[in-house]
Coordinates of C-alpha atoms in Angstrom, one line a residue:
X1 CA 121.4 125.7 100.6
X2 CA 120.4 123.4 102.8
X3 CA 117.4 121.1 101.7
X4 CA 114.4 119.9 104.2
X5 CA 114.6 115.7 103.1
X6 CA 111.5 115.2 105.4
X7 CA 107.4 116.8 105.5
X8 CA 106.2 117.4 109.0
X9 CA 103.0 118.1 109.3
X10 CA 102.0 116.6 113.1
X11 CA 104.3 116.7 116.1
X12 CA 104.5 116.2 119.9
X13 CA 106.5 118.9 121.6
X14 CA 107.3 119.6 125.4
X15 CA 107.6 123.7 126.0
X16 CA 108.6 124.9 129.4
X17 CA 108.7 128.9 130.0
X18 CA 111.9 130.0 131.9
X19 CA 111.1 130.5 136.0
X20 CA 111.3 133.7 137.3
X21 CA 114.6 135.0 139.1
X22 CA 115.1 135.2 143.4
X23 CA 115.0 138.0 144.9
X24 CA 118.2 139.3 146.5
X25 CA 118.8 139.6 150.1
X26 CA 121.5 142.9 150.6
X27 CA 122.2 145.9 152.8
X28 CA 123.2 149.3 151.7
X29 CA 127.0 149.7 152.9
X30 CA 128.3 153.2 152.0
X31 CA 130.9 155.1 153.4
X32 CA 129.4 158.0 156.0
X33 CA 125.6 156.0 155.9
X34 CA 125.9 153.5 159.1
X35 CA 122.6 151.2 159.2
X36 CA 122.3 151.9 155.7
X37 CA 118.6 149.4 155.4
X38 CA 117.9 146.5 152.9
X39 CA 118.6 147.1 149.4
X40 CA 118.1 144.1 147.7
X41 CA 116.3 143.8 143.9
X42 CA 113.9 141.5 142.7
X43 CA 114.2 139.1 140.4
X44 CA 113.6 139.1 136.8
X45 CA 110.7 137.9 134.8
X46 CA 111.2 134.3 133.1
X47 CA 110.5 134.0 129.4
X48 CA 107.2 133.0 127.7
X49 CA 106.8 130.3 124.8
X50 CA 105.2 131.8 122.1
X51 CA 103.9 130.6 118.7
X52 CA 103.9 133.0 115.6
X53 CA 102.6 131.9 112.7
X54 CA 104.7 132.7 109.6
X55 CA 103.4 132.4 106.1
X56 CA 106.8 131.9 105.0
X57 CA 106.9 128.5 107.0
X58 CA 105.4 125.8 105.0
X59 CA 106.3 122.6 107.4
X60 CA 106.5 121.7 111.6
X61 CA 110.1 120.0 110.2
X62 CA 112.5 122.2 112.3
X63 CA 110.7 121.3 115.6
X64 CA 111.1 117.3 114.4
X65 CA 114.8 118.2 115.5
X66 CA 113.7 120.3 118.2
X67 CA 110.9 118.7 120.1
X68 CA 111.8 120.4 123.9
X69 CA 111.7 123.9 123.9
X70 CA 112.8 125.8 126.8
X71 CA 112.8 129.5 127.1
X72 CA 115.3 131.4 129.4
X73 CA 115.1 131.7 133.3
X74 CA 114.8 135.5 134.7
X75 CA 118.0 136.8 136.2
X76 CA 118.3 137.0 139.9
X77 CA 118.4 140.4 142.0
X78 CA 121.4 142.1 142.9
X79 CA 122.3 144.6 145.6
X80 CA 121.3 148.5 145.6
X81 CA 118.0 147.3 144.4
X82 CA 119.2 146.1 140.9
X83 CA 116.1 144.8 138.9
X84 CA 117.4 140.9 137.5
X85 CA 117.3 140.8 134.1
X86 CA 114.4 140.2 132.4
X87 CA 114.6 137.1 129.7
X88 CA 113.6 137.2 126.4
X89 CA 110.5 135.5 124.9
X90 CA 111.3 131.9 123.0
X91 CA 109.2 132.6 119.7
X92 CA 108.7 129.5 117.7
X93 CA 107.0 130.0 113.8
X94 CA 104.9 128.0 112.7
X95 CA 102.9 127.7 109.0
X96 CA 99.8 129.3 108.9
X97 CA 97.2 127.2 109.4
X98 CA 98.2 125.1 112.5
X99 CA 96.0 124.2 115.3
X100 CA 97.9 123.4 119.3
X101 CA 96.7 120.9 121.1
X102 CA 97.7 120.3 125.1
X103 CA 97.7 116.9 126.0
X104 CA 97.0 115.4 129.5
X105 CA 98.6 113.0 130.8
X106 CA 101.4 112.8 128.4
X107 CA 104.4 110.8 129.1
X108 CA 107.7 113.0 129.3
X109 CA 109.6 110.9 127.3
X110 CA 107.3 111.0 123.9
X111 CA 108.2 113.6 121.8
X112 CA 108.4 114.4 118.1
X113 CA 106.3 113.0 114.8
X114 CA 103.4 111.3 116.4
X115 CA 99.8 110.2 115.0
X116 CA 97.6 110.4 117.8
X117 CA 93.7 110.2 118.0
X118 CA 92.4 113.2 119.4
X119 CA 89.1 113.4 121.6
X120 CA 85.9 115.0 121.1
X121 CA 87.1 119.4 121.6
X122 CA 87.9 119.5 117.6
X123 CA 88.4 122.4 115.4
X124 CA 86.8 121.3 111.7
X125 CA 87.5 117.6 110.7
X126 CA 87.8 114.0 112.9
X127 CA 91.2 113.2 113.8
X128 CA 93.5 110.3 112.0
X129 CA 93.8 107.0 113.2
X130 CA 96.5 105.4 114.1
X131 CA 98.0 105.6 118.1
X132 CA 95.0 105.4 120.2
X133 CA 94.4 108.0 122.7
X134 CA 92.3 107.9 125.7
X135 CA 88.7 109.8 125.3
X136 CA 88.9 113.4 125.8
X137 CA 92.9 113.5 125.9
X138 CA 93.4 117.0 124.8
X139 CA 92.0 120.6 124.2
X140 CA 92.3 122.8 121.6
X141 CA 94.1 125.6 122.3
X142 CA 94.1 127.6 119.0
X143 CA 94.1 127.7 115.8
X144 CA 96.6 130.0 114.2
X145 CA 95.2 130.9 110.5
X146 CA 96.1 134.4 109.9
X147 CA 99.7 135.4 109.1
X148 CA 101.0 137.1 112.3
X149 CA 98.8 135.5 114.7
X150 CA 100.4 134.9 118.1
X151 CA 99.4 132.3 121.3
X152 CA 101.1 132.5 124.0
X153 CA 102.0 128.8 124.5
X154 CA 103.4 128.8 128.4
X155 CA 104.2 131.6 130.4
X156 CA 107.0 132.6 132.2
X157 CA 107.2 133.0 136.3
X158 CA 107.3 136.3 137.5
X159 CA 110.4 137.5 139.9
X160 CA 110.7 136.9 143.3
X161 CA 111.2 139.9 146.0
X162 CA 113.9 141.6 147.0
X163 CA 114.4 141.9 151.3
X164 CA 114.0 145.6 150.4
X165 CA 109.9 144.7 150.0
X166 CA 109.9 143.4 153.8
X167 CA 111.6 146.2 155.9
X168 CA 109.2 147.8 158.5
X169 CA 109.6 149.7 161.5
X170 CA 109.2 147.0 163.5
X171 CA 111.7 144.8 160.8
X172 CA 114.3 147.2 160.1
X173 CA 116.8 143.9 159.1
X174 CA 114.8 142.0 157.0
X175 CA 116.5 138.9 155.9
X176 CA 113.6 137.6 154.3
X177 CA 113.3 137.3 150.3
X178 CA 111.3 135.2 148.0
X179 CA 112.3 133.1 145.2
X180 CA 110.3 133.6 141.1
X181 CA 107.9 132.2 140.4
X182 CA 107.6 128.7 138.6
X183 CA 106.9 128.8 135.0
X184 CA 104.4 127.2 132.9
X185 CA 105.1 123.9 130.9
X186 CA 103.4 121.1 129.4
X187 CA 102.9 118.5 126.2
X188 CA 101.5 119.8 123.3
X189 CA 100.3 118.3 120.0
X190 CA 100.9 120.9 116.8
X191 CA 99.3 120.1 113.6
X192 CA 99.6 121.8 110.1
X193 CA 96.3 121.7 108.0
X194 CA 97.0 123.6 104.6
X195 CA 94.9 126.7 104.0
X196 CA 93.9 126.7 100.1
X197 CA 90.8 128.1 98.1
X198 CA 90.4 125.3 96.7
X199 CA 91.9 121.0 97.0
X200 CA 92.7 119.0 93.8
X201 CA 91.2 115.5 95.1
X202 CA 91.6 112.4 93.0
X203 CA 92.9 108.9 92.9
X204 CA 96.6 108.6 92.2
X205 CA 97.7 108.8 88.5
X206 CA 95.1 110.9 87.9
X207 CA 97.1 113.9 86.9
X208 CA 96.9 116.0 89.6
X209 CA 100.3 117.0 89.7
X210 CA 100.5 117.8 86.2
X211 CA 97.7 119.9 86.7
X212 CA 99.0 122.0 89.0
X213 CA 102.5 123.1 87.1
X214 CA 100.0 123.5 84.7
X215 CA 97.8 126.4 85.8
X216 CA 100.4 127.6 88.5
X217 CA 104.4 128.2 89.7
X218 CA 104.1 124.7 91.8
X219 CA 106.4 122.0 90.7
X220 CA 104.7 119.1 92.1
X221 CA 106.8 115.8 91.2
X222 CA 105.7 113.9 88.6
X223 CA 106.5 110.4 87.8
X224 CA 104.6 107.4 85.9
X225 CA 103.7 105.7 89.3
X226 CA 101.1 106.0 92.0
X227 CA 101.6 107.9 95.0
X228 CA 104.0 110.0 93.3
X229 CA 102.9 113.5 95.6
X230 CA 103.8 112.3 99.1
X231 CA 102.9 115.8 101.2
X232 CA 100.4 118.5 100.0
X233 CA 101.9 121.1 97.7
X234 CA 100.0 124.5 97.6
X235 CA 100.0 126.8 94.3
X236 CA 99.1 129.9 93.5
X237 CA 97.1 130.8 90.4
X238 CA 97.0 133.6 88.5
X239 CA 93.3 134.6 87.9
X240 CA 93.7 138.1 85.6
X241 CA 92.5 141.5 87.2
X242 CA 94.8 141.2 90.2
X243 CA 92.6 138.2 91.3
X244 CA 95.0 135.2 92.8
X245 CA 93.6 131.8 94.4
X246 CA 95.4 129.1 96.2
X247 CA 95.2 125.1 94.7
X248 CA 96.3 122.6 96.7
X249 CA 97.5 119.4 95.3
X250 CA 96.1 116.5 97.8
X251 CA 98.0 113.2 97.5
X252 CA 96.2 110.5 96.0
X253 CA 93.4 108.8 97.7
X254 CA 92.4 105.1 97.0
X255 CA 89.2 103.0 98.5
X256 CA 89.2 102.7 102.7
X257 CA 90.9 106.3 102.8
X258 CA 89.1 107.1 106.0
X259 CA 90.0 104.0 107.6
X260 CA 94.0 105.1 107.1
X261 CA 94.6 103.1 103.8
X262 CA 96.9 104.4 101.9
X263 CA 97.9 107.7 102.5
X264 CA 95.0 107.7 104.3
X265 CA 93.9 110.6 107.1
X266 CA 97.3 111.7 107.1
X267 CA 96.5 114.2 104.4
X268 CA 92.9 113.9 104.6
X269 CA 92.6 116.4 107.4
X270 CA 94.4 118.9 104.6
X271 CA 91.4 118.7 102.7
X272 CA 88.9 120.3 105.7
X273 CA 90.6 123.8 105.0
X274 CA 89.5 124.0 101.8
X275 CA 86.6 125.8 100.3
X276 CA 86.2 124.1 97.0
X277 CA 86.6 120.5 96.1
X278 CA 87.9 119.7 92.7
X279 CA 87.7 116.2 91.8
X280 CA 90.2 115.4 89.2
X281 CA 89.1 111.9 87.2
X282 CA 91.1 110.0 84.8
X283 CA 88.5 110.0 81.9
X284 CA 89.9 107.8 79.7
X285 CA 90.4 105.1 82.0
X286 CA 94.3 104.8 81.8
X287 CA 94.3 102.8 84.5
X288 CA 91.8 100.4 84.5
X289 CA 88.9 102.2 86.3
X290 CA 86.0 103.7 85.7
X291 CA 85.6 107.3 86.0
X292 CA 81.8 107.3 87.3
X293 CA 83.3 104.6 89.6
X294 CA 86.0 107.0 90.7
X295 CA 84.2 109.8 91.9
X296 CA 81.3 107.6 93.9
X297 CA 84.4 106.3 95.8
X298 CA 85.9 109.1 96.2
X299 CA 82.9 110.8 97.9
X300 CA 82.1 108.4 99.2
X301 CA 85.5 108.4 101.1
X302 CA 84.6 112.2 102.2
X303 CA 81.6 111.5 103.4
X304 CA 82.9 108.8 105.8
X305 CA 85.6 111.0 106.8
X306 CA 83.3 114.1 107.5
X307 CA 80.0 114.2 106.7
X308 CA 80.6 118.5 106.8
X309 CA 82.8 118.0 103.8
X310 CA 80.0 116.5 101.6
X311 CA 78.1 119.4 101.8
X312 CA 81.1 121.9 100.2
X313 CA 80.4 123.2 96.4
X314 CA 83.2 120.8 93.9
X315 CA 83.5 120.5 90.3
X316 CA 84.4 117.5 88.3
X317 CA 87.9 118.3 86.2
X318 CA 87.9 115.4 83.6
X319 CA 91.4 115.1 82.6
X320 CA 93.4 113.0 80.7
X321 CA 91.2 113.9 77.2
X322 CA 93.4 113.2 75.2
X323 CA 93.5 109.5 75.5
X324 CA 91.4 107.1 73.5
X325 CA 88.0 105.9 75.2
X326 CA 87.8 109.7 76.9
X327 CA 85.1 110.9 74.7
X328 CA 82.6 108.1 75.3
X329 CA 83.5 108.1 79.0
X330 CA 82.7 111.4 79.3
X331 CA 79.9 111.1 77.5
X332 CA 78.3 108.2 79.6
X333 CA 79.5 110.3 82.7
X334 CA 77.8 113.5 81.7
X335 CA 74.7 110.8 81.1
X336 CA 75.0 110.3 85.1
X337 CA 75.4 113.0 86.6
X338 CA 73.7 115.8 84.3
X339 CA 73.3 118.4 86.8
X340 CA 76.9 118.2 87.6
X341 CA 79.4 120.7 86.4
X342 CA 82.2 119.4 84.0
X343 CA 85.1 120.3 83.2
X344 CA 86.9 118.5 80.2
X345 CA 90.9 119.4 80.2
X346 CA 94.1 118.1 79.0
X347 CA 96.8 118.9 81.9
X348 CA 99.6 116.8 79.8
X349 CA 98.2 119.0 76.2
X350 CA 97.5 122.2 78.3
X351 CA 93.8 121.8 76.5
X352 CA 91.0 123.5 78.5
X353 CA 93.9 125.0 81.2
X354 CA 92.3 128.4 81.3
X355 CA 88.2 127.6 81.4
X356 CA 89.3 126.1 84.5
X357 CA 91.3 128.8 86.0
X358 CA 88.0 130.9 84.5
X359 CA 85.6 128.7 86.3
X360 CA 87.8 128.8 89.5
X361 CA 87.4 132.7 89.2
X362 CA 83.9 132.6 88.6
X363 CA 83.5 130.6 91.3
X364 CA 85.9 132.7 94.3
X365 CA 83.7 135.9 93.0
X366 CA 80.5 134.4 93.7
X367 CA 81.9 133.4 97.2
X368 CA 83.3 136.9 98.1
X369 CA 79.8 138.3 96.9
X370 CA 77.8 135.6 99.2
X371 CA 80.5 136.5 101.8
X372 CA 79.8 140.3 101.2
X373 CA 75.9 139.8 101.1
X374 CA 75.9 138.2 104.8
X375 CA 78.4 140.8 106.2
X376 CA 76.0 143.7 105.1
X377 CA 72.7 141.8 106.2
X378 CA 74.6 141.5 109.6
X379 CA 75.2 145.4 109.5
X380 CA 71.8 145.7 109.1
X381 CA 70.5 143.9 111.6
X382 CA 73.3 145.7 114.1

């Protein structure tokens, strides 16, 4: 089975729909039918670019190989008024949660991974740094976060007509035909942005990876060095009663995120499509920080990313308790922030594994509830 070696999540691609097929110029010759007239088809319809999105696609990796895509051209007409043939539609999948761009302006010879600046039209979060783009360079074209969910990404040209559409009986000869129509094409700009209920954000070597194999089916690598998790991985988690939630395991974010550092806004943008923030801190101090020192960086980094993100509910998963020094930290930490919610755990000792997974579900059912409370107000009102 062949194995993806590379994470695409952001990519330049040039789509062209196919042009429409000419129109044919023919006369009717049949034995016993002198002057038989014009009798010549149209064209056929040219192919549209479309864009699926597949929840079974989890990376933009197979257009990194494929950055041009180029539906079919419409077949031409044919004598005794033969319809060309009609092509077929180019349908691309793409993971759930990706949002098109069109770019203006674009050079035709830049394709593939890119890591433009977008302008002001924006779906949820600021756009990364990195390859400066001029102000206002491209629109948002959708947003495709429902399974299913279809854009139609250029349109094919329509046939041209057959000489049979120009006879008369003045114009009993036509020679005249026309050819299909051009088809739509342009530069585009895809880019993924998990879906999850809720983000696992934290510096690296906090244990966020463990976490994860921990209260789900992800297997997140793991390794005693930072940056370790090098593309978002997304778990599922078990809740009891047929209840489910998605976690997503953010790579690790250091000081001067928003400014690209690091990993940087290339998977802080992942972040924006999640619900609930949980900060994962390394309570002990393993590495030589401190953990109250942690989490003011950390949203600290959020806020100067998007000041919208601040404002999400997040809970505070003190890991690592195992470890000498832990208890006192989290004592002096719990001294800080009293009102805070914490959550004490052991992902390496699977200590405290499922009152997390309980207060996720708490948590999720007080959402739906909220959600279901302002969908009936709404009924009310209507």
């Amino acid at each position: 089975m062949a194995i993806c070696a590379v994470f695409v999540d952001r990519i330049k691609i040039f789509a062209q729909a196919g042009k429409g097929g000419r129109g044919c110029v023919s006369f009717r010759r049949e034995k016993f039918v002198p002057k038989g007239g014009p009798d010549g088809g149209d064209g056929g319809r040219g192919g549209d670019v479309i864009l699926r999105a597949d929840q079974h696609t989890d990376h933009l990796a197979h257009l990194f190989y494929e950055p041009i895509i180029k539906a079919k051209n419409g077949g031409h007409g044919r004598g005794k008024k033969m319809h060309g043939k009609n092509a077929p539609n180019k349908i691309i999948k793409v993971p759930v949660g990706t949002i098109v761009y069109q770019l203006r302006n674009e050079d035709p010879s830049r394709t593939g991974v890119c890591g433009g600046r977008i302008g002001e039209n924006q779906s949820d979060a600021p756009w990364p740094d990195g390859e400066q783009m001029e102000h206002g360079a491209m629109d948002v074209l959708a947003d495709l976060s429902r399974d299913g969910k279809e854009f139609l990404l250029c349109k094919g040209g329509a046939g041209g007509k057959g000489n049979v559409h120009f006879k008369s009986s003045r114009n009993r000869a036509p020679r005249q035909y026309t050819d299909g129509n051009e088809a739509e094409s342009g530069h585009f700009l895809l880019e993924l942005r998990s879906i999850a209920d809720a983000a696992l954000v934290g510096y690296p070597n906090a244990g966020k990876s463990t976490l994860i194999q921990r209260i789900s089916a992800a297997r997140s690598k793991i390794a005693p060095y930072p940056f370790t998790t090098l593309h978002p991985v997304i778990g599922v988690v078990e809740l009891g009663n047929y209840r489910r939630a998605s976690i997503a395991d953010i790579p690790g974010l250091i000081e001067g995120a928003h400014r690209n550092l690091g990993l940087g806004q290339d998977f802080l943008r992942h972040i924006t499509r999640c619900r609930l923030l949980l900060f994962v801190l390394d309570m002990a101090g393993s590495e030589g920080r401190s953990p109250i020192a942690d989490l003011e960086s950390l949203r600290r980094e959020i806020d100067l990313y998007d000041p919208r993100l601040s404002l999400r509910p997040w809970i505070v998963v003190a890991n690592k308790m195992d470890l000498p020094q832990a208890e006192k930290n989290l004592r002096d930490f719990e001294r800080r922030f009293p009102q805070r919610t914490v959550m004490p755990i052991s992902a390496e000792e699977r200590r405290g594994i499922n009152e997390l997974k309980r207060l996720i579900g708490e948590w999720i059912d007080q959402e739906q509830q909220a959600v279901a409370g302002q969908a009936g107000v709404g009924a009310g009102h209507d």
